[in-house]
Amino acid sequence: SLRNSPPDPRTRLDLTPRNRSANRSVFPVAMDSKVGLIIQLNGVFVITVLCLLLSRSLRLTALKYWAIAWPCLSFALICLRLAFSYESLSPLLLTYYYLGEYLFGFVLVAGCRSLDGGWDLRAKSQALIVPFIMLAITLPLVSSDLDSVYGVHAMVMAGLYATAFYSLRKLKLHTFGWK
């Protein structure tokens, strides 16, 4: 078996400073998922601040929706980070994570649809969020393990992103002034 075989001398790591860069291809460093999540949260935070500042100076309905959407995603990522650290609160925090992500996607679609100027989020449109709320509550009840239900969550988010992209295709306004 491979466990009992002697180590291959060609794969021995030389940890002297001059050979560290050569060892990276032999011994890759894996990044912790918590670190990746914090990096993602920092990027989302920057976009959140940018949307909030832009919504104060530009009076676009889409920016109003996006200024709501990005804090929802920030909240969702904070809940996910906390769910990794506090396993006893994981089902509750995962519910908030899913809810924040679905609110982000829903309001992102609303912002993209409102770019043409003739669409606004009304009571009939707001009722479309109810299935997403029910799914956000149900997914942690099915399993408190994020990996086991992440496929369903990813498909829902992909559907929201595809809807946002499709609504951008129908725009009459193709540019904000760039030629």
CSV table of C-alpha atoms in Angstrom, one decimal:
chain,number,residue,atom,x,y,z
A,1,SER,CA,0.0,0.0,0.0
A,2,LEU,CA,1.0,3.6,-0.4
A,3,ARG,CA,1.0,4.3,3.3
A,4,ASN,CA,3.8,1.9,4.0
A,5,SER,CA,6.0,3.0,1.1
A,6,PRO,CA,9.1,5.0,1.9
A,7,PRO,CA,8.9,8.8,1.0
A,8,ASP,CA,10.2,9.8,-2.4
A,9,PRO,CA,13.4,11.8,-1.9
A,10,ARG,CA,12.5,14.0,-5.0
A,11,THR,CA,9.5,15.5,-3.1
A,12,ARG,CA,11.4,16.5,0.0
A,13,LEU,CA,10.8,20.1,0.9
A,14,ASP,CA,13.7,22.5,1.2
A,15,LEU,CA,12.5,25.2,3.6
A,16,THR,CA,15.4,27.6,3.2
A,17,PRO,CA,14.4,31.1,2.2
A,18,ARG,CA,15.8,30.8,-1.3
A,19,ASN,CA,13.7,27.7,-2.1
A,20,ARG,CA,10.3,28.6,-0.7
A,21,SER,CA,8.9,29.8,-4.0
A,22,ALA,CA,10.0,26.5,-5.7
A,23,ASN,CA,8.2,24.5,-2.9
A,24,ARG,CA,4.8,26.2,-3.5
A,25,SER,CA,4.1,24.0,-6.5
A,26,VAL,CA,4.9,20.9,-4.5
A,27,PHE,CA,3.2,21.9,-1.2
A,28,PRO,CA,0.2,24.2,-1.9
A,29,VAL,CA,-1.2,26.2,1.0
A,30,ALA,CA,-5.0,25.8,1.4
A,31,MET,CA,-6.9,28.8,2.5
A,32,ASP,CA,-9.4,28.5,5.4
A,33,SER,CA,-13.0,29.0,4.3
A,34,LYS,CA,-13.4,31.6,7.1
A,35,VAL,CA,-10.6,33.7,5.6
A,36,GLY,CA,-12.2,33.5,2.2
A,37,LEU,CA,-15.5,34.6,3.7
A,38,ILE,CA,-14.0,37.6,5.4
A,39,ILE,CA,-12.3,38.6,2.2
A,40,GLN,CA,-15.6,38.3,0.4
A,41,LEU,CA,-17.3,40.3,3.1
A,42,ASN,CA,-14.8,43.1,2.8
A,43,GLY,CA,-15.4,43.3,-1.0
A,44,VAL,CA,-19.2,43.4,-0.4
A,45,PHE,CA,-18.8,46.1,2.3
A,46,VAL,CA,-16.9,48.3,-0.2
A,47,ILE,CA,-19.7,47.9,-2.8
A,48,THR,CA,-22.3,48.6,-0.1
A,49,VAL,CA,-20.6,51.9,0.9
A,50,LEU,CA,-20.3,52.8,-2.8
A,51,CYS,CA,-24.0,52.2,-3.5
A,52,LEU,CA,-25.0,54.2,-0.4
A,53,LEU,CA,-22.8,57.1,-1.5
A,54,LEU,CA,-24.0,56.9,-5.1
A,55,SER,CA,-27.7,56.7,-4.1
A,56,ARG,CA,-27.3,60.0,-2.3
A,57,SER,CA,-25.9,61.8,-5.3
A,58,LEU,CA,-27.7,60.0,-8.2
A,59,ARG,CA,-31.5,59.8,-8.0
A,60,LEU,CA,-31.9,56.4,-9.8
A,61,THR,CA,-34.5,54.0,-8.6
A,62,ALA,CA,-32.1,51.1,-9.3
A,63,LEU,CA,-29.5,52.6,-6.9
A,64,LYS,CA,-32.2,52.8,-4.3
A,65,TYR,CA,-32.9,49.1,-4.6
A,66,TRP,CA,-29.2,48.2,-4.8
A,67,ALA,CA,-28.4,50.3,-1.7
A,68,ILE,CA,-30.8,48.0,0.1
A,69,ALA,CA,-29.5,44.8,-1.6
A,70,TRP,CA,-25.9,45.1,-0.7
A,71,PRO,CA,-26.4,45.5,3.0
A,72,CYS,CA,-28.6,42.4,2.9
A,73,LEU,CA,-25.7,40.5,1.4
A,74,SER,CA,-23.3,41.9,4.0
A,75,PHE,CA,-25.7,40.7,6.8
A,76,ALA,CA,-26.0,37.3,5.2
A,77,LEU,CA,-22.2,36.9,5.1
A,78,ILE,CA,-21.8,38.0,8.7
A,79,CYS,CA,-24.5,35.4,9.7
A,80,LEU,CA,-22.6,32.7,7.8
A,81,ARG,CA,-19.4,33.6,9.4
A,82,LEU,CA,-21.0,33.4,12.9
A,83,ALA,CA,-22.7,30.1,12.0
A,84,PHE,CA,-19.2,28.7,11.4
A,85,SER,CA,-18.1,29.8,14.8
A,86,TYR,CA,-21.2,29.1,16.9
A,87,GLU,CA,-22.5,25.7,16.1
A,88,SER,CA,-25.3,25.8,18.7
A,89,LEU,CA,-26.8,28.8,16.9
A,90,SER,CA,-26.0,27.5,13.4
A,91,PRO,CA,-29.6,26.7,12.3
A,92,LEU,CA,-30.9,30.2,13.3
A,93,LEU,CA,-27.9,31.9,11.7
A,94,LEU,CA,-28.2,29.8,8.5
A,95,THR,CA,-31.8,30.9,8.3
A,96,TYR,CA,-30.7,34.5,8.4
A,97,TYR,CA,-27.9,33.7,5.9
A,98,TYR,CA,-30.4,32.2,3.4
A,99,LEU,CA,-32.9,35.0,4.0
A,100,GLY,CA,-30.2,37.7,3.5
A,101,GLU,CA,-29.0,36.1,0.3
A,102,TYR,CA,-32.5,35.7,-1.1
A,103,LEU,CA,-33.4,39.3,-0.2
A,104,PHE,CA,-30.2,40.4,-1.9
A,105,GLY,CA,-31.1,38.5,-5.1
A,106,PHE,CA,-34.7,39.7,-5.0
A,107,VAL,CA,-33.8,43.4,-4.6
A,108,LEU,CA,-31.0,43.0,-7.1
A,109,VAL,CA,-33.6,41.8,-9.7
A,110,ALA,CA,-35.9,44.7,-8.7
A,111,GLY,CA,-33.1,47.2,-9.2
A,112,CYS,CA,-32.2,45.7,-12.6
A,113,ARG,CA,-35.9,45.8,-13.7
A,114,SER,CA,-36.3,49.4,-12.6
A,115,LEU,CA,-33.4,50.6,-14.7
A,116,ASP,CA,-35.8,51.3,-17.7
A,117,GLY,CA,-37.7,53.7,-15.5
A,118,GLY,CA,-41.1,52.2,-16.0
A,119,TRP,CA,-41.1,49.6,-13.2
A,120,ASP,CA,-41.4,49.9,-9.5
A,121,LEU,CA,-41.7,47.3,-6.7
A,122,ARG,CA,-45.5,47.0,-5.9
A,123,ALA,CA,-47.4,44.8,-3.5
A,124,LYS,CA,-48.0,42.2,-6.2
A,125,SER,CA,-44.3,42.0,-6.9
A,126,GLN,CA,-43.4,42.0,-3.2
A,127,ALA,CA,-45.5,38.9,-2.7
A,128,LEU,CA,-43.0,37.0,-4.9
A,129,ILE,CA,-40.5,37.0,-1.9
A,130,VAL,CA,-42.8,34.7,0.2
A,131,PRO,CA,-41.5,31.4,-1.4
A,132,PHE,CA,-37.9,32.6,-0.8
A,133,ILE,CA,-38.7,33.3,2.9
A,134,MET,CA,-40.3,29.9,3.2
A,135,LEU,CA,-37.2,28.2,1.6
A,136,ALA,CA,-34.9,30.2,3.9
A,137,ILE,CA,-36.8,28.9,6.9
A,138,THR,CA,-37.0,25.3,5.5
A,139,LEU,CA,-33.4,24.7,4.4
A,140,PRO,CA,-31.8,24.8,7.9
A,141,LEU,CA,-34.6,22.5,9.1
A,142,VAL,CA,-33.7,19.9,6.4
A,143,SER,CA,-30.1,19.9,7.4
A,144,SER,CA,-27.9,22.1,9.6
A,145,ASP,CA,-24.9,21.2,7.4
A,146,LEU,CA,-24.5,23.9,4.8
A,147,ASP,CA,-22.8,21.5,2.3
A,148,SER,CA,-25.8,19.2,2.1
A,149,VAL,CA,-28.3,21.9,1.0
A,150,TYR,CA,-25.9,24.2,-0.8
A,151,GLY,CA,-26.9,22.8,-4.2
A,152,VAL,CA,-30.5,23.9,-3.7
A,153,HIS,CA,-29.4,27.3,-2.5
A,154,ALA,CA,-26.9,27.7,-5.4
A,155,MET,CA,-29.6,26.9,-7.9
A,156,VAL,CA,-32.0,29.5,-6.4
A,157,MET,CA,-29.3,32.1,-6.4
A,158,ALA,CA,-28.4,31.2,-10.0
A,159,GLY,CA,-32.0,31.7,-10.9
A,160,LEU,CA,-32.1,35.1,-9.3
A,161,TYR,CA,-28.9,36.2,-11.1
A,162,ALA,CA,-30.2,34.9,-14.4
A,163,THR,CA,-33.5,36.8,-13.9
A,164,ALA,CA,-31.5,40.0,-13.2
A,165,PHE,CA,-29.3,39.4,-16.3
A,166,TYR,CA,-32.4,38.8,-18.4
A,167,SER,CA,-34.1,41.9,-17.2
A,168,LEU,CA,-31.0,43.9,-18.2
A,169,ARG,CA,-31.2,42.5,-21.7
A,170,LYS,CA,-34.6,44.1,-22.2
A,171,LEU,CA,-33.4,47.6,-21.4
A,172,LYS,CA,-33.9,50.4,-23.8
A,173,LEU,CA,-31.0,52.3,-22.2
A,174,HIS,CA,-27.8,50.5,-23.2
A,175,THR,CA,-25.3,52.8,-21.6
A,176,PHE,CA,-24.9,55.4,-18.8
A,177,GLY,CA,-23.0,57.7,-21.2
A,178,TRP,CA,-20.0,55.7,-22.2
A,179,LYS,CA,-19.4,55.5,-25.9
